[in-house]
Short mmCIF file of C-alpha atoms in Angstrom, two decimals:
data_model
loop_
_atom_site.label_atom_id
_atom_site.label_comp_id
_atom_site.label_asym_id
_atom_site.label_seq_id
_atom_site.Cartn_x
_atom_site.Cartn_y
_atom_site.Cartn_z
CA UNK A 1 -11.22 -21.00 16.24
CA UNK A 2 -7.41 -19.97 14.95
CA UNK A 3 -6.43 -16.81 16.14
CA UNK A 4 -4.79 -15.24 13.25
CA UNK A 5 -2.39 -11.95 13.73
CA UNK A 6 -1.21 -9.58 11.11
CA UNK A 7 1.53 -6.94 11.13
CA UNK A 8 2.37 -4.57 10.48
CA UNK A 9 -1.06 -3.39 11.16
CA UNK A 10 -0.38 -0.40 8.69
CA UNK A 11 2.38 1.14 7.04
CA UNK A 12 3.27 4.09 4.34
CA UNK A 13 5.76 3.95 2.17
CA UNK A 14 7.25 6.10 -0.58
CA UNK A 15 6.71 4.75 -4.42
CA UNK A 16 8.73 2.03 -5.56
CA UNK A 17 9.64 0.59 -2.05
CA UNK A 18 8.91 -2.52 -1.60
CA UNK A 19 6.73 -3.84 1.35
CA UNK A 20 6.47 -7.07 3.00
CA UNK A 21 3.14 -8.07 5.31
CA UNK A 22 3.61 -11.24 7.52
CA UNK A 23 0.46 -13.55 8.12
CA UNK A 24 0.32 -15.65 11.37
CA UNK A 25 -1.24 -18.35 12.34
CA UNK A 26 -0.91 -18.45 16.24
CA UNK A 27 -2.40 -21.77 17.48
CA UNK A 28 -3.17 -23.57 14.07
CA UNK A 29 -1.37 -25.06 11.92
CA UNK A 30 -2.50 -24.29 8.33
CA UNK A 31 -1.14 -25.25 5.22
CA UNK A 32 -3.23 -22.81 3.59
CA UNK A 33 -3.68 -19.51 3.74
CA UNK A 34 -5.32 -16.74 1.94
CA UNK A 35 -4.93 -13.42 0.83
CA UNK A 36 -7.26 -10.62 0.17
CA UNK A 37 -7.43 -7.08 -0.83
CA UNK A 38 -9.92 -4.50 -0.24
CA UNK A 39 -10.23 -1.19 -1.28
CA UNK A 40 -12.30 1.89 0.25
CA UNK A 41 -16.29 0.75 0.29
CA UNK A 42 -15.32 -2.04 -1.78
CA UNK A 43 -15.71 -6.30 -0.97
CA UNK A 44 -13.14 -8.33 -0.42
CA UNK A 45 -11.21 -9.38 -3.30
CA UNK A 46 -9.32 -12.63 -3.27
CA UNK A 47 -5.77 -12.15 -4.70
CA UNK A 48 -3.87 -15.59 -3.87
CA UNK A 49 -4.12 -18.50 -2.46
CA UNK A 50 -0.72 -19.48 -0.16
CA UNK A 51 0.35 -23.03 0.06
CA UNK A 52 2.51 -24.22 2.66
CA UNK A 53 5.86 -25.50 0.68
CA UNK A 54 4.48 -24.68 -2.40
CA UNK A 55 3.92 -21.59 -4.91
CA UNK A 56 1.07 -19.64 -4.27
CA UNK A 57 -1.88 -20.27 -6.47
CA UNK A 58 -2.85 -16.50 -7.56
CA UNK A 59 -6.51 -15.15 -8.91
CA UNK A 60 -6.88 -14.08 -12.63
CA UNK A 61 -5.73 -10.23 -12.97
CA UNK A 62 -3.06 -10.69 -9.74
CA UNK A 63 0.56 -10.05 -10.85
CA UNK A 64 2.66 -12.83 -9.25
CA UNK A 65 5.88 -10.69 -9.85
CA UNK A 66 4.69 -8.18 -7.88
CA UNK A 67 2.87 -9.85 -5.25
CA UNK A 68 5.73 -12.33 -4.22
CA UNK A 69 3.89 -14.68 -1.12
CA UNK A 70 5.55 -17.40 1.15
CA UNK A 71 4.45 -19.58 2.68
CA UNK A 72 7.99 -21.24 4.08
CA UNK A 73 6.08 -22.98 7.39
CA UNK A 74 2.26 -24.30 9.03
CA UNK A 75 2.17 -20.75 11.00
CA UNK A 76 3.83 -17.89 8.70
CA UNK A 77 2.64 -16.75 5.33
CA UNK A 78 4.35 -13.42 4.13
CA UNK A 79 3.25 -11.13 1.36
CA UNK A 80 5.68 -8.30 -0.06
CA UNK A 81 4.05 -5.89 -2.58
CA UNK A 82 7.57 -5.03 -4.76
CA UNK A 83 7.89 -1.35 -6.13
CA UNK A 84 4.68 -0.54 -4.69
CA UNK A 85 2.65 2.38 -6.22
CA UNK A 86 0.27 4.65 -4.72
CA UNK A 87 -2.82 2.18 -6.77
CA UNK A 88 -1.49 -0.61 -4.26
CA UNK A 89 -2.76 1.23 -1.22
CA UNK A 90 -5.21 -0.43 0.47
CA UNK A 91 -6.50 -2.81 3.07
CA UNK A 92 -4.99 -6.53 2.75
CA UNK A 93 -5.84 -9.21 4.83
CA UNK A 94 -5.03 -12.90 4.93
CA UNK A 95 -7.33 -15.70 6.32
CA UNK A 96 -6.86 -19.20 7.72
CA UNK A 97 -9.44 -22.06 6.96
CA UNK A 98 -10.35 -24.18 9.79
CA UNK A 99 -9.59 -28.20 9.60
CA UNK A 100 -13.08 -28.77 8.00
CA UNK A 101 -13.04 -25.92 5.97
CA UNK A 102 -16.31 -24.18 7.28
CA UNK A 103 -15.40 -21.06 8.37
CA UNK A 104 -12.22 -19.07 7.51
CA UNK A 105 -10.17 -16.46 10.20
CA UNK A 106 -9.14 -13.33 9.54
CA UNK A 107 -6.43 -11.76 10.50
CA UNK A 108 -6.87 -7.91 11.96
CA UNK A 109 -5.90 -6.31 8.78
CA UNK A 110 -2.92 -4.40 7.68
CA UNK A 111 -3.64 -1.16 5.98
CA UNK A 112 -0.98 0.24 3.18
CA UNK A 113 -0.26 3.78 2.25
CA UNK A 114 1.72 4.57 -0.69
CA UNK A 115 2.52 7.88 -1.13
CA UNK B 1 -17.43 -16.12 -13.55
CA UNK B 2 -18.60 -15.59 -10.11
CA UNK B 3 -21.28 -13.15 -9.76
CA UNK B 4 -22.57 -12.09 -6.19
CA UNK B 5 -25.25 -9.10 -5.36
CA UNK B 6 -26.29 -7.80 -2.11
CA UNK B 7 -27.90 -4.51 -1.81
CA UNK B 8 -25.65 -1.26 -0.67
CA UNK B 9 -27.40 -0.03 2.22
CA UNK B 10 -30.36 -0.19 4.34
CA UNK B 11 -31.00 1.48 7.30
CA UNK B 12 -33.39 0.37 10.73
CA UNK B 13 -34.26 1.33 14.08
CA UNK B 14 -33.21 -0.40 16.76
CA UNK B 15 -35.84 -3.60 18.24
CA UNK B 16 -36.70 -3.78 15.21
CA UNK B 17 -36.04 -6.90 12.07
CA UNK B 18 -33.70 -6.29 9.33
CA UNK B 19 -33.45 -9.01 6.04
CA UNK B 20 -30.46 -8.71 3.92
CA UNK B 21 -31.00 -10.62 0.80
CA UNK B 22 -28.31 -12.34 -1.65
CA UNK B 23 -28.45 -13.39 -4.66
CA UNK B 24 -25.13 -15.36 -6.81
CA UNK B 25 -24.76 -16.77 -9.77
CA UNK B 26 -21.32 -18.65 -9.60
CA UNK B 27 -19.28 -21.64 -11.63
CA UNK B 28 -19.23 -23.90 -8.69
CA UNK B 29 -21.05 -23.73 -4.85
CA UNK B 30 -19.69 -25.34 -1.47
CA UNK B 31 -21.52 -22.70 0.54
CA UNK B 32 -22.44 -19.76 1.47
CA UNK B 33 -20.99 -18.04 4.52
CA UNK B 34 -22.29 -14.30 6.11
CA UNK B 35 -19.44 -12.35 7.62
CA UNK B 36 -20.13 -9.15 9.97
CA UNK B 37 -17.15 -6.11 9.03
CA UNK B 38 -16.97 -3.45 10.91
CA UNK B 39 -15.20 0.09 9.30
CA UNK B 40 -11.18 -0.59 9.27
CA UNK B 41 -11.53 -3.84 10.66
CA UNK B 42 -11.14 -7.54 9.31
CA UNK B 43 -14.63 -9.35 8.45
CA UNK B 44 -16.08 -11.96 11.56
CA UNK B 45 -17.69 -14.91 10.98
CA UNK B 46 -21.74 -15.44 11.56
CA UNK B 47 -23.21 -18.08 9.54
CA UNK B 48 -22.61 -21.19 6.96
CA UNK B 49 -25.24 -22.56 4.91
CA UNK B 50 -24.41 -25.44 2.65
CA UNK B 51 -27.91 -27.17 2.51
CA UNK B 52 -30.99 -25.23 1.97
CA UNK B 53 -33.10 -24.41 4.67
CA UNK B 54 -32.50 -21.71 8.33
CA UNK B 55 -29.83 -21.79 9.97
CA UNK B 56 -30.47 -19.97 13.36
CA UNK B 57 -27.85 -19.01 15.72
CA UNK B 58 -29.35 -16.25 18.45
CA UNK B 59 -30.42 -13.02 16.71
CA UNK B 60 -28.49 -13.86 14.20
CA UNK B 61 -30.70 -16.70 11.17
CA UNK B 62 -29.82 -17.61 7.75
CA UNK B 63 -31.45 -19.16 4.96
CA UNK B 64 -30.59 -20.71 1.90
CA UNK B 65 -32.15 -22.11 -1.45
CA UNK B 66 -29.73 -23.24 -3.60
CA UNK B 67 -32.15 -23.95 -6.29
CA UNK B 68 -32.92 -19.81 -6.56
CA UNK B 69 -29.64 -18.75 -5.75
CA UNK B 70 -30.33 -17.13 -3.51
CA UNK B 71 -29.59 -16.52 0.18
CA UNK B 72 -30.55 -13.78 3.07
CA UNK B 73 -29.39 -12.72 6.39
CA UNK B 74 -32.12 -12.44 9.20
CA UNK B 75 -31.30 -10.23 12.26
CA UNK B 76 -33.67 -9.94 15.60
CA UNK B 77 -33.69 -7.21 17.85
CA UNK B 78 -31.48 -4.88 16.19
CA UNK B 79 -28.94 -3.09 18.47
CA UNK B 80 -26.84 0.07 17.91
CA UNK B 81 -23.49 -1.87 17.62
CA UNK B 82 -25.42 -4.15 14.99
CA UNK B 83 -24.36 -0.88 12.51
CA UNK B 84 -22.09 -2.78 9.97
CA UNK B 85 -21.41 -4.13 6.55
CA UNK B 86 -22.84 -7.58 5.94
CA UNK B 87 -20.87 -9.92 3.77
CA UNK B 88 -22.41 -12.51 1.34
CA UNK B 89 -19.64 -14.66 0.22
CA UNK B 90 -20.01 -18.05 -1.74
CA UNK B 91 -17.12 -20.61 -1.55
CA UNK B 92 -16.12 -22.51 -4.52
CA UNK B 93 -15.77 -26.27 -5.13
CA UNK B 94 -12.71 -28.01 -4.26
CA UNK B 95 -10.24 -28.27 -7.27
CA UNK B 96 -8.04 -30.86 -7.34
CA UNK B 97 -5.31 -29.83 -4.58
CA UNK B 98 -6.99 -25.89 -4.14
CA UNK B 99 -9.40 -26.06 -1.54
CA UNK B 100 -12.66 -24.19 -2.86
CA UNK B 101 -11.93 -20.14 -2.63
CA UNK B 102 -14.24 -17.59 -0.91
CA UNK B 103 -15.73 -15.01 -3.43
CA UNK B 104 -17.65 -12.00 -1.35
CA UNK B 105 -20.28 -9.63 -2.42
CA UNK B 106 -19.66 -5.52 -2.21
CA UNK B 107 -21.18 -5.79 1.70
CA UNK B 108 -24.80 -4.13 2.49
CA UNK B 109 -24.00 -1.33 5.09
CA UNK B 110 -26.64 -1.53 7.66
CA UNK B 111 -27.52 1.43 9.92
CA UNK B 112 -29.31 1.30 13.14
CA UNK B 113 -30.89 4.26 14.35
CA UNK B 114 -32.10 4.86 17.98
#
């Protein structure tokens, strides 16, 4: 399967900062990527779907403006949460679907702190 | 809307048979996948159903009836590291260009006792 790699793996950062999460995709080559969220005890929550060369296709109720993703090759998606606010901490994690599309990767996780 | 429920907890001892049930009412269905998650760490991957019927893979079975809606996660033998949350997630149909998203229950937190 892909072997998918996050980082950071966590960070804190003061209120309105902005913070920017890089997705990898180490031995796959995926025009698609995902990105969740997940809060304390909660499920996974899918905020946006990256697309390799093209805008991201984000979930009802996800601010694209403050979300910004990129997707600029096969192996990198990046997600920067702009002016971030201590409701934005939480755990975010991005995925990779395999060729057939019956199983998805996850990367390790990164967890945000805003204080 | 999608609509996926899986019971919060459940707790067994360990050698012993644990059945996580799930039940979904969603827009569209391309499967339904089981992930393991353990605390602070990203979800792995243990089953795919996308027909009805078991699918068994070690200790590890699931089964699906898409008629009912409903799907559940079997596991044999419990061990001590088998203390987890269990993911129910159902992937949606292809649209157009979007390849069909994965929408997850909350997670059933299983606890193995000795």
């Amino acid at each position: 399967g892909a072997v998918v790699s996050q980082h950071p793996s966590w960070v804190i950062c003061k209120s309105g900062t902005s913070v920017k999460i890089e997705c990898r995709s180490l031995d796959f080559q995926a025009t698609t990527m995902f990105w969740y969220r997940q809060f304390p005890k909660q499920s996974l929550m899918l905020m946006a779907t990256s697309n390799e060369g093209s805008k991201a296709t984000y979930e009802q109720g996800v601010e694209k403006d403050k979300f910004l993703i990129n997707h600029a090759s096969l192996t990198l998606s990046t997600l920067t949460v702009t002016s971030a606010h201590p409701e934005d901490s939480s755990f975010y994690i991005c995925s990779v679907p395999d060729r057939g599309y019956n199983e998805q990767f996850f990367g390790p996780g990164t967890r945000l702190t805003v204080l | 809307g999608q609509n996926i429920d899986q019971p919060t907890e459940m707790t067994a001892t360990e050698g012993a048979i644990v059945q996580i049930n799930c039940t979904y009412q969603t827009s569209g269905f391309n499967g339904l996948f089981w992930y393991q998650q353990h605390a602070g760490e990203a979800p792995t991957f243990l089953s795919y159903n996308v027909l009805d019927g078991l699918e068994e893979k070690g200790r590890f079975s699931s089964f699906l009836s898409r008629s009912k809606g409903y799907s559940y996660l079997l596991l044999k033998e419990l061990q001590m590291k088998d203390s987890a949350s269990y993911l129910c997630a159902v992937r949606d149909v292809h649209r157009g260009s979007t390849l069909g998203r994965l929408y997850f229950g909350r997670g059933t937190q299983l606890t193995v006792w000795p």
